[in-house]
PDB file of C-alpha atoms in Angstrom:
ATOM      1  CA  UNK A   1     -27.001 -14.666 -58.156  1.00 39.00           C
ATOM      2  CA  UNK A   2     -27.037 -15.924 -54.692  1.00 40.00           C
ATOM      3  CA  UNK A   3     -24.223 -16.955 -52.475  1.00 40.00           C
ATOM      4  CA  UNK A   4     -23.876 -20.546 -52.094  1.00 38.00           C
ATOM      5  CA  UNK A   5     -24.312 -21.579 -48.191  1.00 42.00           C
ATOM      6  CA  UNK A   6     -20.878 -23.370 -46.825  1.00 41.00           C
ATOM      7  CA  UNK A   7     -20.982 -26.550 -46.510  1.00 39.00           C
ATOM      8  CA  UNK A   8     -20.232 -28.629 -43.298  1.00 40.00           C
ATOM      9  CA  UNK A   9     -16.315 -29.891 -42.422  1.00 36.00           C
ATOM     10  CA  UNK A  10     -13.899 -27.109 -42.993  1.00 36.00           C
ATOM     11  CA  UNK A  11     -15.573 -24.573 -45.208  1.00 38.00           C
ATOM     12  CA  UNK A  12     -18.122 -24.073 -43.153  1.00 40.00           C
ATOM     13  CA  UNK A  13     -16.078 -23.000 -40.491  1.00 36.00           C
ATOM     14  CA  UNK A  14     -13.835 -20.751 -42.830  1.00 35.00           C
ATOM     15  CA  UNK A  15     -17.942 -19.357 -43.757  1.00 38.00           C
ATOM     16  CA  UNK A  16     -18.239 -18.442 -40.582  1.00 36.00           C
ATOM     17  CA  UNK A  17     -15.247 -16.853 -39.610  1.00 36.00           C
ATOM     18  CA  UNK A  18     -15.046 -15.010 -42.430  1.00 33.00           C
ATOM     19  CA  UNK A  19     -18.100 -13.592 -42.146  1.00 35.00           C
ATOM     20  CA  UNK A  20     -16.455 -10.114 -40.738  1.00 34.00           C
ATOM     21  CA  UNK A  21     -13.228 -10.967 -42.806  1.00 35.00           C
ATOM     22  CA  UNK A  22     -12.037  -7.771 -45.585  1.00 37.00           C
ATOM     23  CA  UNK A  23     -12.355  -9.207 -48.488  1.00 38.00           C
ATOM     24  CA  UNK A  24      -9.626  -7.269 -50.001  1.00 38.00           C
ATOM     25  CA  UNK A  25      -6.816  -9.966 -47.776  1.00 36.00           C
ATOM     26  CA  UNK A  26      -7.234 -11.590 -51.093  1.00 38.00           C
ATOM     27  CA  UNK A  27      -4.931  -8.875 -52.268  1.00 39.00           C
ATOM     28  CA  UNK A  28      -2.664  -9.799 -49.360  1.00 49.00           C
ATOM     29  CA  UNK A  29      -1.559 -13.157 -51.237  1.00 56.00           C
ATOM     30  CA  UNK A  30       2.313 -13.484 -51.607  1.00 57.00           C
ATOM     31  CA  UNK A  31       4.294 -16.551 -52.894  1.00 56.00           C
ATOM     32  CA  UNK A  32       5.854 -18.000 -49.652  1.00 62.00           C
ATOM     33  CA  UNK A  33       8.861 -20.691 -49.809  1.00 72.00           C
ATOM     34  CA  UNK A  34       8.208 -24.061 -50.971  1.00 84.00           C
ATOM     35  CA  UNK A  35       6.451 -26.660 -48.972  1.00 90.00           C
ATOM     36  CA  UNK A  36       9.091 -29.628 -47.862  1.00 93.00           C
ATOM     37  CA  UNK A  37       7.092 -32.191 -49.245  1.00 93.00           C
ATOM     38  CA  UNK A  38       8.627 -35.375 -50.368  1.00 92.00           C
ATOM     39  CA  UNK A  39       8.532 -36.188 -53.971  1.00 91.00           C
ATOM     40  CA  UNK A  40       7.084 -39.641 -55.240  1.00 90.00           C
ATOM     41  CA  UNK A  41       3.606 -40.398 -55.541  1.00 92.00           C
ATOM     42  CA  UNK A  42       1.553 -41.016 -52.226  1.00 94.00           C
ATOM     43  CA  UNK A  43       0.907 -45.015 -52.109  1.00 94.00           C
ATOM     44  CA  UNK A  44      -2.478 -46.165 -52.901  1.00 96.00           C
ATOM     45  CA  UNK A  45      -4.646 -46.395 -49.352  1.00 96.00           C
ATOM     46  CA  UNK A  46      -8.138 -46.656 -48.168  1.00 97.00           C
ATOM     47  CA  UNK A  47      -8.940 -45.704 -44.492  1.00 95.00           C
ATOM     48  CA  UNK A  48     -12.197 -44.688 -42.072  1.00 95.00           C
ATOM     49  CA  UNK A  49     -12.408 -42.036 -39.062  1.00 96.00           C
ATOM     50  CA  UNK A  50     -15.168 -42.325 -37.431  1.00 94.00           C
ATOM     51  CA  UNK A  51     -16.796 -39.441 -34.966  1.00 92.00           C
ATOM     52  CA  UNK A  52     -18.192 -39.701 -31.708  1.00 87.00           C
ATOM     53  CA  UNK A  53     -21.656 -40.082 -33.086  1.00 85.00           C
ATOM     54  CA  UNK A  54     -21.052 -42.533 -35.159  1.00 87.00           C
ATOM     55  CA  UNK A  55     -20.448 -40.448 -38.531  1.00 91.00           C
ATOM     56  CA  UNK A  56     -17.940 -41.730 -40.997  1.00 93.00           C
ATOM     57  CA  UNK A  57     -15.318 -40.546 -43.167  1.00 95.00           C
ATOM     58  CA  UNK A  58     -13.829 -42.371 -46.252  1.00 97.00           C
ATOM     59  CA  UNK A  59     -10.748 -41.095 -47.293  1.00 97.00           C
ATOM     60  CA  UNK A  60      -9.266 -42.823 -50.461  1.00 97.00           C
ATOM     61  CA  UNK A  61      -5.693 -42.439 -52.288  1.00 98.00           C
ATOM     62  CA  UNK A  62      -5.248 -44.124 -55.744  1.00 97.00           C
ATOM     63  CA  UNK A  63      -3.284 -43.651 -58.714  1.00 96.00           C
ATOM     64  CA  UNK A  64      -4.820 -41.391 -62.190  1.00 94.00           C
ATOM     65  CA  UNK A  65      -3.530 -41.083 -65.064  1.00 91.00           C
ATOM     66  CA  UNK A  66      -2.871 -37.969 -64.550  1.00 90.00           C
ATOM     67  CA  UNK A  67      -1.322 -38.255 -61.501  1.00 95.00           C
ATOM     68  CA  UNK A  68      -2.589 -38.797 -57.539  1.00 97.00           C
ATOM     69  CA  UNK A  69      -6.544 -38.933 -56.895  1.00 97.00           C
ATOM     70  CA  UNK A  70      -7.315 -37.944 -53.164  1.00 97.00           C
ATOM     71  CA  UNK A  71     -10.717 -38.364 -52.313  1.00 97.00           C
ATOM     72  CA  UNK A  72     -13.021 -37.591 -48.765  1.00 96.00           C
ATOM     73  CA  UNK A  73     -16.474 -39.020 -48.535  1.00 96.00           C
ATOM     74  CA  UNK A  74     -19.348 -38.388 -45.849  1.00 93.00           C
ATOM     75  CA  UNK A  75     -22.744 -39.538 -45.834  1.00 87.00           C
ATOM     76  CA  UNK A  76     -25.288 -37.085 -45.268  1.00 81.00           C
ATOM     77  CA  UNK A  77     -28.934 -36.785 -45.026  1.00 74.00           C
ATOM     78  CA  UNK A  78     -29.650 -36.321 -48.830  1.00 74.00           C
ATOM     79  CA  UNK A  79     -26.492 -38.615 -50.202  1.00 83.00           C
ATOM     80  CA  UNK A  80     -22.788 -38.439 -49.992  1.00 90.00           C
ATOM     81  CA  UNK A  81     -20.812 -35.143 -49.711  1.00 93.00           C
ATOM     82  CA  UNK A  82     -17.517 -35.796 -51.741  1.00 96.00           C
ATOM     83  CA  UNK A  83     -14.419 -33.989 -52.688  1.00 96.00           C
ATOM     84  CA  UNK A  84     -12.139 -35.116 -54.878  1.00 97.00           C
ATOM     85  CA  UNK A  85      -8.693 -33.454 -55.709  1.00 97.00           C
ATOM     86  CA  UNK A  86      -6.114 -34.670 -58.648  1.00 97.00           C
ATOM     87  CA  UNK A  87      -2.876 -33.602 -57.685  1.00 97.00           C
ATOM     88  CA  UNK A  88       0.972 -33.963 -59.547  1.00 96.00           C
ATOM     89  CA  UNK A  89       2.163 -37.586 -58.519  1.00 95.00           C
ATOM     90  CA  UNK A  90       5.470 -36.003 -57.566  1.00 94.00           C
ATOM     91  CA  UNK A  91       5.240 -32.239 -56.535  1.00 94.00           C
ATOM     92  CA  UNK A  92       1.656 -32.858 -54.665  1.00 95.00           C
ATOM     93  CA  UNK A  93       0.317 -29.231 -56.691  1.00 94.00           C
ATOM     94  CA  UNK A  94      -3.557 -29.174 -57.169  1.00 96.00           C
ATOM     95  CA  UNK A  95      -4.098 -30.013 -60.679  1.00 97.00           C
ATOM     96  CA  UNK A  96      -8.178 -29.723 -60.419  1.00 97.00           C
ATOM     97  CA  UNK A  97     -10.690 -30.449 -57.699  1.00 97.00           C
ATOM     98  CA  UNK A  98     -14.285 -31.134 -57.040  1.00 97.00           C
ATOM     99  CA  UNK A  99     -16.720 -31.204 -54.348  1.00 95.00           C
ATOM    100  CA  UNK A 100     -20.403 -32.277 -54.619  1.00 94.00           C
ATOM    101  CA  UNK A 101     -22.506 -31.314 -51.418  1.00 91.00           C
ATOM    102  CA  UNK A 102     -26.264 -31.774 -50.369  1.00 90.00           C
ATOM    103  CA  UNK A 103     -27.621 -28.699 -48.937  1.00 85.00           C
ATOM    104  CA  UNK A 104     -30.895 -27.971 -47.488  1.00 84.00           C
ATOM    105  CA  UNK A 105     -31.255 -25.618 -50.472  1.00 84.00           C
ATOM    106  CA  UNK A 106     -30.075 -28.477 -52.759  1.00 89.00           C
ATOM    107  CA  UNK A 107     -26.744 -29.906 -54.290  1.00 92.00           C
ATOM    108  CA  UNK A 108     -24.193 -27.505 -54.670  1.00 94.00           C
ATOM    109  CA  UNK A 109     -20.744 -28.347 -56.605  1.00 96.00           C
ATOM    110  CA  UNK A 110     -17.518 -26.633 -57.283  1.00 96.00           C
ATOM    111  CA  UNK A 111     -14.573 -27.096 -59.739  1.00 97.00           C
ATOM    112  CA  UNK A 112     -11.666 -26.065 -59.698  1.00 96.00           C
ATOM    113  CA  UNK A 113      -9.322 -26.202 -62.931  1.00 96.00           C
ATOM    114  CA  UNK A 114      -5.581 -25.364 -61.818  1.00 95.00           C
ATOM    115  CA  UNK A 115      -3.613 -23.136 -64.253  1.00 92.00           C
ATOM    116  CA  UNK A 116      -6.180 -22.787 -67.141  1.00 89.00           C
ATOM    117  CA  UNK A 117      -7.838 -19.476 -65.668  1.00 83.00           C
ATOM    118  CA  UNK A 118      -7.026 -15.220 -67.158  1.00 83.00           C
ATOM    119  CA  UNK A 119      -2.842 -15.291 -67.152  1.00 82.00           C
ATOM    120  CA  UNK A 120      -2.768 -18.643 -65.459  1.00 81.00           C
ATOM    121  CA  UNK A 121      -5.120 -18.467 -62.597  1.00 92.00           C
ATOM    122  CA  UNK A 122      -7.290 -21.012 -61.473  1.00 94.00           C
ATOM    123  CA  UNK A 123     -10.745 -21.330 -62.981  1.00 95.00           C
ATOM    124  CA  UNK A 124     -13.606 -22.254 -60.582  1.00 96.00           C
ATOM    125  CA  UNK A 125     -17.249 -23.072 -61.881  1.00 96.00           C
ATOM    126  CA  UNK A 126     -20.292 -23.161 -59.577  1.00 95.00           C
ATOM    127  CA  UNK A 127     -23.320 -24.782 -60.023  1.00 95.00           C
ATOM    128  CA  UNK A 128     -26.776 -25.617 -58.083  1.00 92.00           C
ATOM    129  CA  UNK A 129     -30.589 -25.649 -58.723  1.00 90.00           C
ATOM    130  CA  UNK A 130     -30.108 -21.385 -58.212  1.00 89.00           C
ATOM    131  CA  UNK A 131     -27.834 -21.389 -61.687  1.00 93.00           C
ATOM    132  CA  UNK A 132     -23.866 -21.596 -62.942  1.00 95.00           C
ATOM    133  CA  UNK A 133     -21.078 -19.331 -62.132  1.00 93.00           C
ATOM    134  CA  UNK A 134     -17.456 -18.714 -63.040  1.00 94.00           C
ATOM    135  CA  UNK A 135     -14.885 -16.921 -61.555  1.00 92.00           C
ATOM    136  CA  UNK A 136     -10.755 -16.944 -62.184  1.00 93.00           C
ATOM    137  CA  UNK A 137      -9.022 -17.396 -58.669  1.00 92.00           C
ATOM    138  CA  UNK A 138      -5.719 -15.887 -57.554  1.00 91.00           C
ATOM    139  CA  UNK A 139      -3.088 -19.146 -56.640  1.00 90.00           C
ATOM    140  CA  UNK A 140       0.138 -17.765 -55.871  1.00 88.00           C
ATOM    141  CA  UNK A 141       2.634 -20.965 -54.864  1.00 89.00           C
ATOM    142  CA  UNK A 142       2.417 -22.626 -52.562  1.00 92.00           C
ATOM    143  CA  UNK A 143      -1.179 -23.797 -52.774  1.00 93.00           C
ATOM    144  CA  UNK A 144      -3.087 -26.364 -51.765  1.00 94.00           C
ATOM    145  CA  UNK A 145      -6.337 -26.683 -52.631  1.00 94.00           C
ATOM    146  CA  UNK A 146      -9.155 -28.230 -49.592  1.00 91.00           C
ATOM    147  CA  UNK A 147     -10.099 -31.432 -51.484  1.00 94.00           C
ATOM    148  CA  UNK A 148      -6.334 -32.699 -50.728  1.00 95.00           C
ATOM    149  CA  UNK A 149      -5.683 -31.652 -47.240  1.00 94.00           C
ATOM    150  CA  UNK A 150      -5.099 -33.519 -44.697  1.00 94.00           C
ATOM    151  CA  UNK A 151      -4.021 -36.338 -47.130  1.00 96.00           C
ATOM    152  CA  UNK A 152      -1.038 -34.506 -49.165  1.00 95.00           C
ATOM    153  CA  UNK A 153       0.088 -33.567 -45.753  1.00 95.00           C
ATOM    154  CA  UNK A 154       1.472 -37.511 -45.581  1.00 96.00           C
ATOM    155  CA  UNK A 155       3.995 -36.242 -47.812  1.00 96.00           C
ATOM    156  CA  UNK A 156       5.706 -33.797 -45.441  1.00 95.00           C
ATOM    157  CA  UNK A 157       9.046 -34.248 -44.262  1.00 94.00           C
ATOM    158  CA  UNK A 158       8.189 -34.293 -40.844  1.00 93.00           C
ATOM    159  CA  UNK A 159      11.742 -33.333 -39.892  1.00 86.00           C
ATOM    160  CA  UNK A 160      12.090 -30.173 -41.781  1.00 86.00           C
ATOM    161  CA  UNK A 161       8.615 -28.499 -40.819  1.00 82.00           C
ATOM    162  CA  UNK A 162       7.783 -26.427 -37.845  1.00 87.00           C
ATOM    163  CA  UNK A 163       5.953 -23.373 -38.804  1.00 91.00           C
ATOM    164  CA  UNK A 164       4.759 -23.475 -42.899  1.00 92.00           C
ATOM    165  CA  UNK A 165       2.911 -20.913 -44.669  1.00 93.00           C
ATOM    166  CA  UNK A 166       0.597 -21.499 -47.970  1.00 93.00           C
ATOM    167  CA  UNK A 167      -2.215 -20.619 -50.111  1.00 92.00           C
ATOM    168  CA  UNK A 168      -5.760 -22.617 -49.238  1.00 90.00           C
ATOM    169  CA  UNK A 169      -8.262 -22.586 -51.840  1.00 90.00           C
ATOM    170  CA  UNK A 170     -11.690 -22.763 -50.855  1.00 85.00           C
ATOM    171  CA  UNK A 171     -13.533 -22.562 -53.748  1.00 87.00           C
ATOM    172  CA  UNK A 172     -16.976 -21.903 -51.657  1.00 82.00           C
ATOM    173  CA  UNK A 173     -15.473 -18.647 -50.918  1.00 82.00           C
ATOM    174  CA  UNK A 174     -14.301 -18.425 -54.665  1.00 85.00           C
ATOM    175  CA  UNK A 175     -10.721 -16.984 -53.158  1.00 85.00           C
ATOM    176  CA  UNK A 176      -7.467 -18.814 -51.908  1.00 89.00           C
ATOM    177  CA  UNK A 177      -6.729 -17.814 -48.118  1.00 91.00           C
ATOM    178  CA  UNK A 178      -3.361 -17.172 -46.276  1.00 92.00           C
ATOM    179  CA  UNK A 179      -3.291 -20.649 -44.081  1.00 94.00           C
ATOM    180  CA  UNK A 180      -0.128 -21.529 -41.371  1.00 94.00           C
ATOM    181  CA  UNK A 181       0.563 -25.169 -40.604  1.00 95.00           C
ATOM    182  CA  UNK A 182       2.580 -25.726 -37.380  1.00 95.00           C
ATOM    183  CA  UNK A 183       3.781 -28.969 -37.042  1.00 95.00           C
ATOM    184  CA  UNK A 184       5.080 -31.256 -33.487  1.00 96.00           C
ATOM    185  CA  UNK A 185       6.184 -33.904 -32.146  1.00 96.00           C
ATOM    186  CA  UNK A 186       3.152 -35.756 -30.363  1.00 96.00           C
ATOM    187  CA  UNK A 187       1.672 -39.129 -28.678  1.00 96.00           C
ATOM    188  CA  UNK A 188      -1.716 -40.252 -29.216  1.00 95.00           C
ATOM    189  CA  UNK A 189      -4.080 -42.738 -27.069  1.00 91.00           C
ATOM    190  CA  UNK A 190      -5.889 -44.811 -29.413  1.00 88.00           C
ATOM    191  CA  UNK A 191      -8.003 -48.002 -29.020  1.00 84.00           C
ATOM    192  CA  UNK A 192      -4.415 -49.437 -29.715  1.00 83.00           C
ATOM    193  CA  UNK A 193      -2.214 -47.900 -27.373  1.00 88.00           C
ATOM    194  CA  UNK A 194      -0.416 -45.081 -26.874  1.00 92.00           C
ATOM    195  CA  UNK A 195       1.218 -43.946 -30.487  1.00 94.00           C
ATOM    196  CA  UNK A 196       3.976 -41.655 -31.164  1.00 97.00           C
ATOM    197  CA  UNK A 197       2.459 -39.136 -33.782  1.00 97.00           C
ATOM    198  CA  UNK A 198       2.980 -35.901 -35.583  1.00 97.00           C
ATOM    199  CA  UNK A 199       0.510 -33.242 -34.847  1.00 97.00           C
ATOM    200  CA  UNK A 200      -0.485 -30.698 -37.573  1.00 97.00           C
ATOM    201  CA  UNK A 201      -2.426 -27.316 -36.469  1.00 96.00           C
ATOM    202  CA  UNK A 202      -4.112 -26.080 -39.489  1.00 95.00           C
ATOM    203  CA  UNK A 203      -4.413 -22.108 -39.309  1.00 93.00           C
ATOM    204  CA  UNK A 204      -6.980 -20.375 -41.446  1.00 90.00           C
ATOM    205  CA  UNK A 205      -8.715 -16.839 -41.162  1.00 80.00           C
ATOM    206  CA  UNK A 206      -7.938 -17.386 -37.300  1.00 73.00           C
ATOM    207  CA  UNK A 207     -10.024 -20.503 -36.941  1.00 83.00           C
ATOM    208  CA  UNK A 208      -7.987 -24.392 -36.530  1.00 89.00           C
ATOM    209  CA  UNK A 209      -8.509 -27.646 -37.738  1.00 93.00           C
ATOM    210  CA  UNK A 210      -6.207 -30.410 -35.780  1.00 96.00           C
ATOM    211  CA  UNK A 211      -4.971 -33.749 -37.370  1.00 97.00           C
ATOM    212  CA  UNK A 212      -2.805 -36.411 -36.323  1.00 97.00           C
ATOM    213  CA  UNK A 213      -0.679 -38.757 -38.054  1.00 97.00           C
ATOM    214  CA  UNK A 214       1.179 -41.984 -37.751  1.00 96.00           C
ATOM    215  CA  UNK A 215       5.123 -40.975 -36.352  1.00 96.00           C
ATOM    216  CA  UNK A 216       6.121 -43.709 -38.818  1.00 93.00           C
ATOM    217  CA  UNK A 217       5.447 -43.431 -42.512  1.00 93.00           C
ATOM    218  CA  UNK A 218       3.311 -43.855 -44.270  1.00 93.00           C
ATOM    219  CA  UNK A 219       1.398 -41.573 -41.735  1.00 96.00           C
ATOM    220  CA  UNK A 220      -1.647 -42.635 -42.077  1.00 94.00           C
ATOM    221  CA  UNK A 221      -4.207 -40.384 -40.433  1.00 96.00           C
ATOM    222  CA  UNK A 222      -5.045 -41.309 -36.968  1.00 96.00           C
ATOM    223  CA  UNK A 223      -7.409 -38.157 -35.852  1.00 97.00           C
ATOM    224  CA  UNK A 224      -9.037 -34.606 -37.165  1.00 96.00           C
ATOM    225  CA  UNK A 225     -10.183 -32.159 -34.787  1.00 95.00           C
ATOM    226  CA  UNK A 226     -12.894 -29.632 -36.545  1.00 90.00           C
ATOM    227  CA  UNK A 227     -12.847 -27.342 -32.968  1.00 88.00           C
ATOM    228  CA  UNK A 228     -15.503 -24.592 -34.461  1.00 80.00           C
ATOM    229  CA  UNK A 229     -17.783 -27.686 -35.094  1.00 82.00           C
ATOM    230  CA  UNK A 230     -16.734 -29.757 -32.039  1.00 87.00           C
ATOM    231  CA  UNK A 231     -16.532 -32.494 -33.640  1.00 91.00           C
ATOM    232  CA  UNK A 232     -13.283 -35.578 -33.373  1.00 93.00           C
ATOM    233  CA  UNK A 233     -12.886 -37.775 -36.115  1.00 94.00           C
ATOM    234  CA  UNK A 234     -10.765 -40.842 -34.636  1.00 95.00           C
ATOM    235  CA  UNK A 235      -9.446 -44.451 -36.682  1.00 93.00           C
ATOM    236  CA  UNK A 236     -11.124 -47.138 -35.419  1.00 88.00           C
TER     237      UNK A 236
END
């Protein structure tokens, strides 16, 4: 079976950096300490970035059953790219995720079922027009899976985090990836003023996604950065 193409945002950056990447790192994969995120669900929200060119993102908290639903939508050409995570309500850990994107070759999705995977792994399933594939997926903890970032990362306690280490799932490289989040003190110009914000460097496969968020809670996303893509995502 073919390999899917990356899709745009994130994971097609982490495609193309890991083009010349060993795919035995996977074996790399350690449990690293626990991310200082604070418990309690994340409070229901609904907010826009918009890019330079006019693009926009939805991003969308609200409350499941099962716990948090975090969700990122992006109109595209052929419809809307979308991924959706379900995470605990307290601890913030991935409980599934899925992503629906249009592709040149066609729709493409990927799910992610946390925990129900050969001696506890994750279980991803991949679909398009080309067929339906399965594959278990090492998750040691931490992990976070790339429908939920930046939005869990509301939760942090700001005061405790510098440098953090964690897994990344990205399920359209059907592996999780070593990923560093180093976290400062920042301001921000924005169309209201000057803002006092924390600034969160994203560190994957040597490649860096930037985001801002409000200093005061509940941190609401201000900007993303995608530098391999060039592209700023800013709140109107």
């Amino acid at each position: 079976m073919p390999r899917f193409p990356a899709p745009a945002w994130l994971l097609a950056a982490l495609a193309a950096g890991l083009a010349s990447c060993d795919r035995g790192a996977e074996e790399t994969l350690e449990a690293v300490p626990e991310l200082p995120l604070a418990q309690g669900p994340l409070a229901p929200d609904t907010l826009f970035l918009v890019s330079g060119a006019g693009d926009t993102l939805r991003f969308r908290i609200s409350r499941a059953e099962e716990g948090t639903r975090l969700a990122r939508y992006r109109r595209v050409a052929g419809g809307v790219d979308s991924l959706v995570a379900l995470v605990d309500a307290e601890t913030k850990t991935p409980v599934s995720s899925f992503q629906h994107r249009h592709l040149p070759s066609g729709p493409v999705t990927a799910e992610i079922l946390y925990g129900r995977g050969f001696d506890g792994q994750a279980r991803l399933v991949m679909a398009s027009e080309q067929g339906r594939r399965e594959d278990n997926v090492r998750t040691p903890p931490p992990v976070l899976d790339t429908a939920q970032i930046p939005l869990t990362l509301r939760a942090l306690r700001f005061a405790e985090a510098d440098s953090l280490s964690f897994n990344y799932v990205a399920p359209f490289e059907r592996r999780a990836l070593a990923a560093r989040l180093v976290v400062s003190a920042d301001t921000l110009e924005t169309g209201r003023g000057r803002l006092p914000a924390w600034r969160l460097q994203l560190l994957v496969s040597g490649l860096e996604e930037r985001y801002w968020l409000e200093a005061e809670p509940p941190h609401r996303l201000l900007r993303i950065e995608e530098l391999t893509r060039n592209v700023t995502w800013d709140r109107p």
